[in-house]
Coordinates of C-alpha atoms and ligand atoms in Angstrom, one line a residue:
X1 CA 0.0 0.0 0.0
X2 CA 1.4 3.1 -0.9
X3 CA -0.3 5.1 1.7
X4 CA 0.4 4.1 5.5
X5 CA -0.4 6.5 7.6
X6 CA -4.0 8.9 7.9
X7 CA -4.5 11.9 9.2
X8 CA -7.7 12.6 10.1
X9 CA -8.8 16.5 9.6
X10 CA -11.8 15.8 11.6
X11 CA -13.1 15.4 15.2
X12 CA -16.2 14.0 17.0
X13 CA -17.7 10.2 15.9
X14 CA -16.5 10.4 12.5
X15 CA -12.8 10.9 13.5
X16 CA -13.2 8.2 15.5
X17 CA -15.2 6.1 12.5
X18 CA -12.0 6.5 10.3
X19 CA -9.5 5.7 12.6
X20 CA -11.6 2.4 13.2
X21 CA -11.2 1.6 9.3
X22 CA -7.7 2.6 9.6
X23 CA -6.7 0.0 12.1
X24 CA -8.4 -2.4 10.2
X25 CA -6.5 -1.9 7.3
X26 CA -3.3 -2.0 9.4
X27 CA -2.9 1.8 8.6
X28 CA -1.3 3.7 11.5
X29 CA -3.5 7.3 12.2
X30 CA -2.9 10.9 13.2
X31 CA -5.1 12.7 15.2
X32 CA -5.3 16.9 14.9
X33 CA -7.3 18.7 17.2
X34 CA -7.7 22.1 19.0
X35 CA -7.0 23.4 22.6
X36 CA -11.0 22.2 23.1
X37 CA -10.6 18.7 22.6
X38 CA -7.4 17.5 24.3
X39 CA -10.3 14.6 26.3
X40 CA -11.4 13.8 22.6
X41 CA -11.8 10.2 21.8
X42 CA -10.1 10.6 18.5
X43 CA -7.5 11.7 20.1
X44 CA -6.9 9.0 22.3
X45 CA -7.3 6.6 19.7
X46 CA -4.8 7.4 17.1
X47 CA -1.4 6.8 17.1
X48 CA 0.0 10.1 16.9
X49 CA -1.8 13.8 17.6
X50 CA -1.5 17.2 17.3
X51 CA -2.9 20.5 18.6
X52 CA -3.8 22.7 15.7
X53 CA -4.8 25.8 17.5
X54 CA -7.3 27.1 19.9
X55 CA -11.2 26.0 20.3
X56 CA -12.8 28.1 17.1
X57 CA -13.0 25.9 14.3
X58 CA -11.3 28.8 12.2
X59 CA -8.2 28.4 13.9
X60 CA -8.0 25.0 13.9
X61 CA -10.4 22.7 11.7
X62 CA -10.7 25.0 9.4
X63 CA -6.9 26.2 9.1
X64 CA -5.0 24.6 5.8
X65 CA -1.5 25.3 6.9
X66 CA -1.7 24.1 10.4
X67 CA -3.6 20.8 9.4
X68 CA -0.7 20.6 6.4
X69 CA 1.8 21.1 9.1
X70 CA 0.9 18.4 11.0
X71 CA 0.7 15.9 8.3
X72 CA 4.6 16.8 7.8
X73 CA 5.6 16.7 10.9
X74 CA 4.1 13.2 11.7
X75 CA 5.0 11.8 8.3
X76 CA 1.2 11.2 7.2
X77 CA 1.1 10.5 4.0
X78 CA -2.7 10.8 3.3
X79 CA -5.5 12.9 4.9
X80 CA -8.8 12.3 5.4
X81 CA -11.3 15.3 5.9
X82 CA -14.8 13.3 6.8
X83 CA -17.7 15.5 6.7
X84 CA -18.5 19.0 7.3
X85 CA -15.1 21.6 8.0
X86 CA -12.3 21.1 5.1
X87 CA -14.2 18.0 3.1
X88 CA -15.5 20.4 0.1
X89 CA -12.9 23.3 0.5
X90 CA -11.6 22.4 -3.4
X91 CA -8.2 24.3 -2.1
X92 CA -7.6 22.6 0.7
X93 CA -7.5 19.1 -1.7
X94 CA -5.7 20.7 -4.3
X95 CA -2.7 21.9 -1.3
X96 CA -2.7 18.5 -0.1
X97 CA -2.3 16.9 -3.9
X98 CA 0.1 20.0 -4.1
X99 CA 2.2 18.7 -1.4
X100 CA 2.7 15.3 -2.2
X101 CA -0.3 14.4 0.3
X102 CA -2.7 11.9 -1.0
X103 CA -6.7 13.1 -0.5
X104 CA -8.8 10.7 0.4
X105 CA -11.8 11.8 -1.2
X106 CA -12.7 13.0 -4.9
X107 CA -10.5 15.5 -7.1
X108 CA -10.2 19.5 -6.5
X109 CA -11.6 19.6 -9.9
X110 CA -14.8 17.6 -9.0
X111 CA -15.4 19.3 -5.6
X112 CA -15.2 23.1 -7.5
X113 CA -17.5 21.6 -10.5
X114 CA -20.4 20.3 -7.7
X115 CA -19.5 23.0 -5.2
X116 CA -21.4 25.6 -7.6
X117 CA -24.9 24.5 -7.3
X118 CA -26.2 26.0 -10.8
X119 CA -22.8 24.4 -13.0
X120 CA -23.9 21.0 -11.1
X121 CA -27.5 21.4 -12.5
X122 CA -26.3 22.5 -15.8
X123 CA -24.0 19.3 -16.0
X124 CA -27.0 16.7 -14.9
X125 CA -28.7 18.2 -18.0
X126 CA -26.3 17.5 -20.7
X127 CA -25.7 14.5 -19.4
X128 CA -29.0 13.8 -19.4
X129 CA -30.5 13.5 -15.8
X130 CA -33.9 14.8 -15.2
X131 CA -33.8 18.1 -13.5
X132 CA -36.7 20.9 -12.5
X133 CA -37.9 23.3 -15.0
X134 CA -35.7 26.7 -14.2
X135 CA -33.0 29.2 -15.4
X136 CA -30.1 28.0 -17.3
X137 CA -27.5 29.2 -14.6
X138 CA -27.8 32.4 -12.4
X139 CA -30.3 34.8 -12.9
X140 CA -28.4 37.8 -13.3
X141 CA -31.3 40.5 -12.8
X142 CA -34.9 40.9 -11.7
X143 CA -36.6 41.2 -15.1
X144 CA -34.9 38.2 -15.9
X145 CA -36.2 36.5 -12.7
X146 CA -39.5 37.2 -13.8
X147 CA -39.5 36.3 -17.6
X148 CA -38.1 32.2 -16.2
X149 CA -40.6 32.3 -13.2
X150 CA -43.3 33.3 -15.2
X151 CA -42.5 30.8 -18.1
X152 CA -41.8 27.7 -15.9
X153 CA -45.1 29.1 -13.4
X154 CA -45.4 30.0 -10.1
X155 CA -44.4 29.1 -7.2
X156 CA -40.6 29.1 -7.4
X157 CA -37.9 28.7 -5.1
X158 CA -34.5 30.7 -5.5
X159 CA -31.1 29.2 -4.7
X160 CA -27.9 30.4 -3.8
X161 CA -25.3 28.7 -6.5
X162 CA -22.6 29.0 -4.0
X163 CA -24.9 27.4 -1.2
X164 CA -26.5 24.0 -0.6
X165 CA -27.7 22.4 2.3
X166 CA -31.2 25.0 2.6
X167 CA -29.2 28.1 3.3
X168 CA -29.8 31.4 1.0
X169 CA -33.2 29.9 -0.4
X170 CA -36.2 31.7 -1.0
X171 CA -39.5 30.2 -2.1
X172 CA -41.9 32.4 -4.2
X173 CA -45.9 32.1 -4.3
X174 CA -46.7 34.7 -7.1
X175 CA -45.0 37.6 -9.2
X176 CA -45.9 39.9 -6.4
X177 CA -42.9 38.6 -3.9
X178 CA -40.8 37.6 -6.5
X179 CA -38.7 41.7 -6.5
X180 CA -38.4 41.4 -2.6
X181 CA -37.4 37.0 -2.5
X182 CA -35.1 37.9 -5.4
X183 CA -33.1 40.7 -3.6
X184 CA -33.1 39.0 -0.3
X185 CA -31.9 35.7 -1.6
X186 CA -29.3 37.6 -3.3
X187 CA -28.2 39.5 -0.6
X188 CA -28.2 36.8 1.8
X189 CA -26.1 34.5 -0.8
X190 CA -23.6 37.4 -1.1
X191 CA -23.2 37.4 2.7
X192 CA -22.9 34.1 3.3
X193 CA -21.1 33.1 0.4
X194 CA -19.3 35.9 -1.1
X195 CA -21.7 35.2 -4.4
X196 CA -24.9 36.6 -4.7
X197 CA -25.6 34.3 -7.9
X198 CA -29.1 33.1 -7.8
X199 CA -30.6 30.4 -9.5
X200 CA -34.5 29.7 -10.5
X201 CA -36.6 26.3 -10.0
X202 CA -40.2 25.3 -10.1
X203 CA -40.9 24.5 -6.3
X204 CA -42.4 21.5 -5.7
X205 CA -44.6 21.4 -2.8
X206 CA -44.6 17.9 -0.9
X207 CA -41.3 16.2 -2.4
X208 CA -39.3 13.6 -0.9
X209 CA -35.6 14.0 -0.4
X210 CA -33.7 11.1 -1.7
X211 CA -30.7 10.4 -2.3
X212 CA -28.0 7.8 -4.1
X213 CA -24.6 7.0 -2.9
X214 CA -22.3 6.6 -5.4
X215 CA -18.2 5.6 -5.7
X216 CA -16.2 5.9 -8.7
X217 CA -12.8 4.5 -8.8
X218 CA -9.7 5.6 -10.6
X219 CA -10.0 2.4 -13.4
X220 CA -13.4 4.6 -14.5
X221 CA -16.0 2.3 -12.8
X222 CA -18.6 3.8 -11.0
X223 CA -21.2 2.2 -8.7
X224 CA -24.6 3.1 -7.3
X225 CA -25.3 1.7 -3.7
X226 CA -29.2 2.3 -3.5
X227 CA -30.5 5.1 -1.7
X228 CA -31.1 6.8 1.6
X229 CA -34.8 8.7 2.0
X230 CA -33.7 11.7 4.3
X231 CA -37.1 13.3 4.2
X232 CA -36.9 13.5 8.0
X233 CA -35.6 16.6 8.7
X234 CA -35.7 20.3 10.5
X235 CA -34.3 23.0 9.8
X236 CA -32.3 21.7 7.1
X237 CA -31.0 19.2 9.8
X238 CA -31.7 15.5 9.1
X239 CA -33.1 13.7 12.0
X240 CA -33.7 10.3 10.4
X241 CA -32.4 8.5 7.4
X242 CA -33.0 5.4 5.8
X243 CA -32.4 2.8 3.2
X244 CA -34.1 1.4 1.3
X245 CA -37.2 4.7 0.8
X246 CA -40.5 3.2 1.7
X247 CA -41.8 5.5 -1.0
X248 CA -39.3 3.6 -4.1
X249 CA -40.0 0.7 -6.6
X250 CA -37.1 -1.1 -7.8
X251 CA -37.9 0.2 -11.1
X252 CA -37.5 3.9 -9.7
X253 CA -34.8 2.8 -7.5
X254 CA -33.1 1.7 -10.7
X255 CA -33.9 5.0 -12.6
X256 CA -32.3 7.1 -10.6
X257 CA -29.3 4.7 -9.7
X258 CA -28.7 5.1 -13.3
X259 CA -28.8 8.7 -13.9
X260 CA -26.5 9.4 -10.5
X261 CA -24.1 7.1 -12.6
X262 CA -24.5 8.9 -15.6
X263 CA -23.8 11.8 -14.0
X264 CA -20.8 10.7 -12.6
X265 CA -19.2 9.5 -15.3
X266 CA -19.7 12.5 -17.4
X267 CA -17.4 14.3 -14.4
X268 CA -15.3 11.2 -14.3
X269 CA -16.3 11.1 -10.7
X270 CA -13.6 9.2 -7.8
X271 CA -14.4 7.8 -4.5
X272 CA -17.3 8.7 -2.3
X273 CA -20.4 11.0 -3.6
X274 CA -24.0 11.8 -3.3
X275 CA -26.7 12.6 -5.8
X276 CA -29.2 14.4 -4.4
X277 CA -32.7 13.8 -5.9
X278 CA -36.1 15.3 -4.7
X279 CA -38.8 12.4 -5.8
X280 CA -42.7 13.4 -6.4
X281 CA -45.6 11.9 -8.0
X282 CA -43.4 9.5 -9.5
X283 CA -41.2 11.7 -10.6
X284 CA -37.7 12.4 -9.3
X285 CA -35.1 15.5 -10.0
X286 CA -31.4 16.3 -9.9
X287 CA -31.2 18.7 -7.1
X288 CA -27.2 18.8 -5.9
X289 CA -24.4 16.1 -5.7
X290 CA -22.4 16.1 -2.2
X291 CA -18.6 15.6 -2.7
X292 CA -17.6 13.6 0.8
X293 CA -19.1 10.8 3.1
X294 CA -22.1 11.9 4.3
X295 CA -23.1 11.8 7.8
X296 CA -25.8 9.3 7.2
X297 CA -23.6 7.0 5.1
X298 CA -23.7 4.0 7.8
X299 CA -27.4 3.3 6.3
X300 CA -25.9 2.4 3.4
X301 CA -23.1 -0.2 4.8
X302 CA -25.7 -1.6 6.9
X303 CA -27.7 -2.9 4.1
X304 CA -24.7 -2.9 1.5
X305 CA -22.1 -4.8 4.0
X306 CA -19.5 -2.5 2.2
X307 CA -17.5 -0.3 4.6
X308 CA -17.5 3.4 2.9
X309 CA -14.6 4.3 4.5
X310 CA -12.7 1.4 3.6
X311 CA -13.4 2.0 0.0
X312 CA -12.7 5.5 0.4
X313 CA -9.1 4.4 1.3
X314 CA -8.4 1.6 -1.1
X315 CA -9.7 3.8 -3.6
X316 CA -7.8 6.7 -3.1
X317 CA -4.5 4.3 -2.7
X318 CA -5.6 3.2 -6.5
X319 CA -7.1 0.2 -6.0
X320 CA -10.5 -0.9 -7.7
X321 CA -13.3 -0.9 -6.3
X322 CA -14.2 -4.4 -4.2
X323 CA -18.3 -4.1 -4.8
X324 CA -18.9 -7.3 -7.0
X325 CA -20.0 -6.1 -11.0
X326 CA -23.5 -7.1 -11.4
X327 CA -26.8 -5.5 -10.4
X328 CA -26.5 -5.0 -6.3
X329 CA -29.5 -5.8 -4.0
X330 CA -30.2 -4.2 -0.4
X331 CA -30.1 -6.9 2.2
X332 CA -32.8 -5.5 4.9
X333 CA -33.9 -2.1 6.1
X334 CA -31.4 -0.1 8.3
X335 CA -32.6 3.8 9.7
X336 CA -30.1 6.3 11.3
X337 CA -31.8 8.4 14.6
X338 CA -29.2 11.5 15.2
X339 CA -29.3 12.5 18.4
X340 CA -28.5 15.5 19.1
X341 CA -27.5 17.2 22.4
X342 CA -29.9 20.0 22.3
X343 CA -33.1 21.6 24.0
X344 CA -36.4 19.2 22.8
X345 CA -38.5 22.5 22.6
X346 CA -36.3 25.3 21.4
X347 CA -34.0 23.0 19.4
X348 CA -30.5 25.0 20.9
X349 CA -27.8 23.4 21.4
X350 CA -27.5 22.1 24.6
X351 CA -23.1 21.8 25.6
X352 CA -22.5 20.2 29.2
X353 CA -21.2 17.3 30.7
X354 CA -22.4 14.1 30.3
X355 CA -23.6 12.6 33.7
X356 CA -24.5 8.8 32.9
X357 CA -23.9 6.8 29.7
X358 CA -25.2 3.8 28.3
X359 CA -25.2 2.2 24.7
X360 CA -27.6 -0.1 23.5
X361 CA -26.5 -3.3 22.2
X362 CA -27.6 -6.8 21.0
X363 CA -28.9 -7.2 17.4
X364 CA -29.0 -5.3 14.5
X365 CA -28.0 -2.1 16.5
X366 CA -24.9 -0.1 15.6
X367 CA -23.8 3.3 17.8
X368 CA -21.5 5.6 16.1
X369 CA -20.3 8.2 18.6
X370 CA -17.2 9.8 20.6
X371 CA -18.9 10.4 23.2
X372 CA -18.4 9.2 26.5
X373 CA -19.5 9.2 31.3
X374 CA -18.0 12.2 32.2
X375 CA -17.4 13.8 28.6
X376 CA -17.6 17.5 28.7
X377 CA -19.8 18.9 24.9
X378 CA -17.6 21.8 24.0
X379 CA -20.3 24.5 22.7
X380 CA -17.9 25.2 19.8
X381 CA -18.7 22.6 17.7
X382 CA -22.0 20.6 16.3
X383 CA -24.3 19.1 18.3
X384 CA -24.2 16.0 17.6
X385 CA -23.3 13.2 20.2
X386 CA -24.2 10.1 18.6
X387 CA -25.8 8.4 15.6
X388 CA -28.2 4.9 16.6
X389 CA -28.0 2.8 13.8
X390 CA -30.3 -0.2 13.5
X391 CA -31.0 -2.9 10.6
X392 CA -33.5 -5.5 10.5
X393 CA -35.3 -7.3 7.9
X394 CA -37.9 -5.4 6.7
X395 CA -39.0 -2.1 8.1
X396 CA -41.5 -3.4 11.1
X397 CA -38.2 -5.1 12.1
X398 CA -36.6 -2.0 12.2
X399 CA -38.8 -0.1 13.8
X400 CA -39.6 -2.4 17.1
X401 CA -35.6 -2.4 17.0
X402 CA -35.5 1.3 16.9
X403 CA -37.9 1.6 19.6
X404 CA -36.6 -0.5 22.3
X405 CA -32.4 0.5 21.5
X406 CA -34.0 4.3 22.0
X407 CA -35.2 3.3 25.2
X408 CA -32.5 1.3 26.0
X409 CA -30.0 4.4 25.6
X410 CA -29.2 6.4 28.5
X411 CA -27.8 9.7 28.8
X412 CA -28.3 12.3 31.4
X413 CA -26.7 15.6 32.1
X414 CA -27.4 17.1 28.8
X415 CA -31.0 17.0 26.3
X416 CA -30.8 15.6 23.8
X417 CA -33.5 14.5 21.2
X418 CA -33.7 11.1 22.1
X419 CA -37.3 11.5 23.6
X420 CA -38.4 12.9 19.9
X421 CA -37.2 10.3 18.2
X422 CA -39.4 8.1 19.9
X423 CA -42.1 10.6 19.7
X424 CA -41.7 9.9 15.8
X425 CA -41.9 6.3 16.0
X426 CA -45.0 6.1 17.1
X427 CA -46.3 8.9 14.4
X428 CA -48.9 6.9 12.2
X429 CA -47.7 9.0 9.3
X430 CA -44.0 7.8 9.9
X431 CA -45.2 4.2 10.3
X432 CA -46.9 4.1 7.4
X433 CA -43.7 5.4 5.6
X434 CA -46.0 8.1 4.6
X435 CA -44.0 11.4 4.6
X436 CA -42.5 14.7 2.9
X437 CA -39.7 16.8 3.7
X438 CA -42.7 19.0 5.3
X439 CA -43.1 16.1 7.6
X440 CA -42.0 18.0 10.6
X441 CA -43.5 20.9 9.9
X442 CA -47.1 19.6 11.2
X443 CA -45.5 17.0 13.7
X444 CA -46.9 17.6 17.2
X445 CA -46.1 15.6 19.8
Ligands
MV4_1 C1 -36.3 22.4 -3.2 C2 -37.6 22.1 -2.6 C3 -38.7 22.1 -3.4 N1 -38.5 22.4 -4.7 N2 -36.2 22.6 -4.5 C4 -33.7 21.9 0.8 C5 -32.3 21.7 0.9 C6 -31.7 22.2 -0.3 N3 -30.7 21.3 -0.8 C7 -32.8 22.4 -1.3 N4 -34.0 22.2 -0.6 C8 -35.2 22.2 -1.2 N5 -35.2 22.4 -2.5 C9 -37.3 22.6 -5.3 N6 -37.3 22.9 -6.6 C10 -37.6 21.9 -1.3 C11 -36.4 21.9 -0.5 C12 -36.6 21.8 0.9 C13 -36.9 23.0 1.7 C14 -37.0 24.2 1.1 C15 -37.3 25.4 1.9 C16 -37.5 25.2 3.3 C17 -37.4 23.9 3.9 C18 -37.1 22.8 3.1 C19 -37.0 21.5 3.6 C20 -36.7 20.5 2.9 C21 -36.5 20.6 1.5

């Protein structure tokens, strides 16, 4: 193997997920990490570490030449960024390649191309993917807001290209808000992005958020792993994920595995990505392709029994993909509950020190955390303290599994939103598999 030792540009469970893949693959690990978590887990576990500056992420996960520093100094000869912080900073890959560091994740070139939201829709359409009605690129001025809005019909929901995730959006009834959505979104994108490029799509009112993982290796092959329905969500925050959608036939399922690949082969796309679809009346739509592992991505090993990360390293290290050739079948149902250390009503974060904690166990349940009795939350940071994973053989399975392993898990000293999860699962709506991305706009409990 030509790489032999990771860094990991990352903290929390998913530093702590890589270094796991690391050790399995005999691959000795570096751990960065700021004045805040010196108690991390991550730290403890991998074989070297190194304080990268003080507790804002700006200083530290965030800063290029410190995080390049310590791959030198501890002779890494790979990093791996996880999700969130450096994972789609284009430059930051493009240093590492730069300084003989190998990425472990797709090219600079791919990250840039997908990192502008309306280039990524203009490439799904000339290669051929379904995508909304809307502008072809930005919409550079008002008039022409309202010549596409009005052609493609109301309502309409502006986009920040520079954005993604739900931030600098604005959706759009009627020509009448269209002036004051236009300069808002604009103004918002500018300030949060440093581009106040806008683009225009026809809104669609109850969709479903799915989404297909895909892996590309650097022999050109490119697999789809089925998909994750991550309809579940607040505030742009998912809550719940799962695999295989309860809303999906295999003749959809297949659709759209198909057009993520086609899509990534017209970018020649390596290692680890997400298509992001929104799927309605039988009818799904290229909405933005995420360049990293994804949070949710143990929903997919679960009922794949491939380990993402692994393949993420072999593939970077220029091996071929291991996934057998052939048409691939989910084995099972598998959800992901994040919980969250935050206040159930107001949804704040909620930092502190964890008083008591206990895992559930026994089949089919899989915790991915860093958390730990006595673990202090820093408040710089996410909130998220743990990710319950469960599989079983059909959904119902899943479900009664989710429902005991939530009351099973104990954690006291900080809120967290174990108790709505469970709220959820017992939501007739959510049973039934029956939901929209709206879902927990109208969920009382
Ligand atoms: C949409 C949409 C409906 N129609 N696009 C949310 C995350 C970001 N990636 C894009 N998102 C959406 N895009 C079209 N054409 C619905 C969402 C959406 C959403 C939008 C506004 C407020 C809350 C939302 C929650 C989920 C999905």
């Amino acid at each position: 193997m030509a790489i032999s030792k990771v860094l990991i540009a990352n903290r929390g469970e998913i530093a702590l997920r890589i270094i796991l893949a690391c050790k399995e693959m005999g691959l000795k690990t570096v751990a960065v990490h700021s004045e805040a978590d010196r108690d991390a887990l991550h730290v403890r576990y991998a074989d070297d570490d190194v304080c990268i500056g003080p507790a804002a992420s700006r200083q530290s996960y965030l800063a290029i030449s410190s995080i390049i520093a310590a791959a030198e100094i501890t002779g890494a000869d790979a990093i791996h960024p996880g999700y969130g912080f450096l994972a789609e900073n284009a430059a930051f890959a493009e240093i590492a390649r730069e300084c003989g560091l190998i990425f472990i994740g797709p090219t600079p070139e791919a990250i840039r191309l997908m990192g502008d939201k309306a280039v990524a829709r203009d490439t799904a359409k000339k290669a051929g993917v379904p995508i909304l009605p809307g502008s072809d690129g930005p919409v550079k001025t008002y008039e022409e807001a309202v010549e596409v809005a009005a052609s493609i019909g109301y309502p309409v929901i502006l986009k920040a290209a520079a954005g993604g995730g739900g931030r600098g959006m604005r959706i759009c009834g009627d020509e009448g808000g269209l002036q004051a959505a236009f300069d808002t979104a604009r103004s918002e994108a500018e300030r949060a992005f440093g581009s106040g490029d806008v683009y225009i799509e026809k809104y669609l009112e109850r969709p479903r958020h799915i989404e297909i993982q895909v892996f590309g290796d650097t022999f050109g092959r490119i697999v789809a792993l089925g998909e994750r329905d991550c309809s579940i969500q607040r505030r742009h925050q998912k809550l719940i994920e799962e695999s295989p959608s309860p809303a999906l036939t295999q003749e959809i399922r297949s659709a759209m595995e198909a057009a993520a690949v086609k899509l990534c082969q017209a970018v020649s796309y390596v290692n680890a990505g997400t298509i992001e679809f929104l799927f309605q009346d039988g009818e799904f739509y290229f909405m933005e392709m995420n360049t990293r592992i994804q949070v949710e991505h143990p929903v997919t090993e679960e009922v794949t029994g491939i380990d993402l990360v692994k393949e993420q390293i072999r593939v970077a290290n220029g091996e071929p993909l291991s996934v057998p050739e052939g048409t691939f079948r989910l084995r099972g149902h598998a959800m992901e509950f994040r919980i969250n250390a935050e206040d159930p009503v107001t949804f704040a974060p909620n930092p502190g020190k964890i008083r008591e904690f206990h895992l559930p166990g026994g089949p089919g349940v899989r915790v991915d955390t860093a958390a730990y009795r006595d673990y202090v939350i820093p408040p710089h940071y996410d909130s998220l303290i743990a990710k319950l994973i469960v599989r079983g053989k059909d959904r119902a399975e899943t479900l009664a599994r989710a429902r005991r392993a939530l009351e099973q898990f104990i954690i006291e000293g900080v809120k967290t939103s174990i108790p709505l999860h469970r709220a959820i699962l017992d939501d007739p709506s959510f049973i039934a598999g029956n939901f929209s991305t709206r879902f927990m706009e109208t969920f009382e409990r």
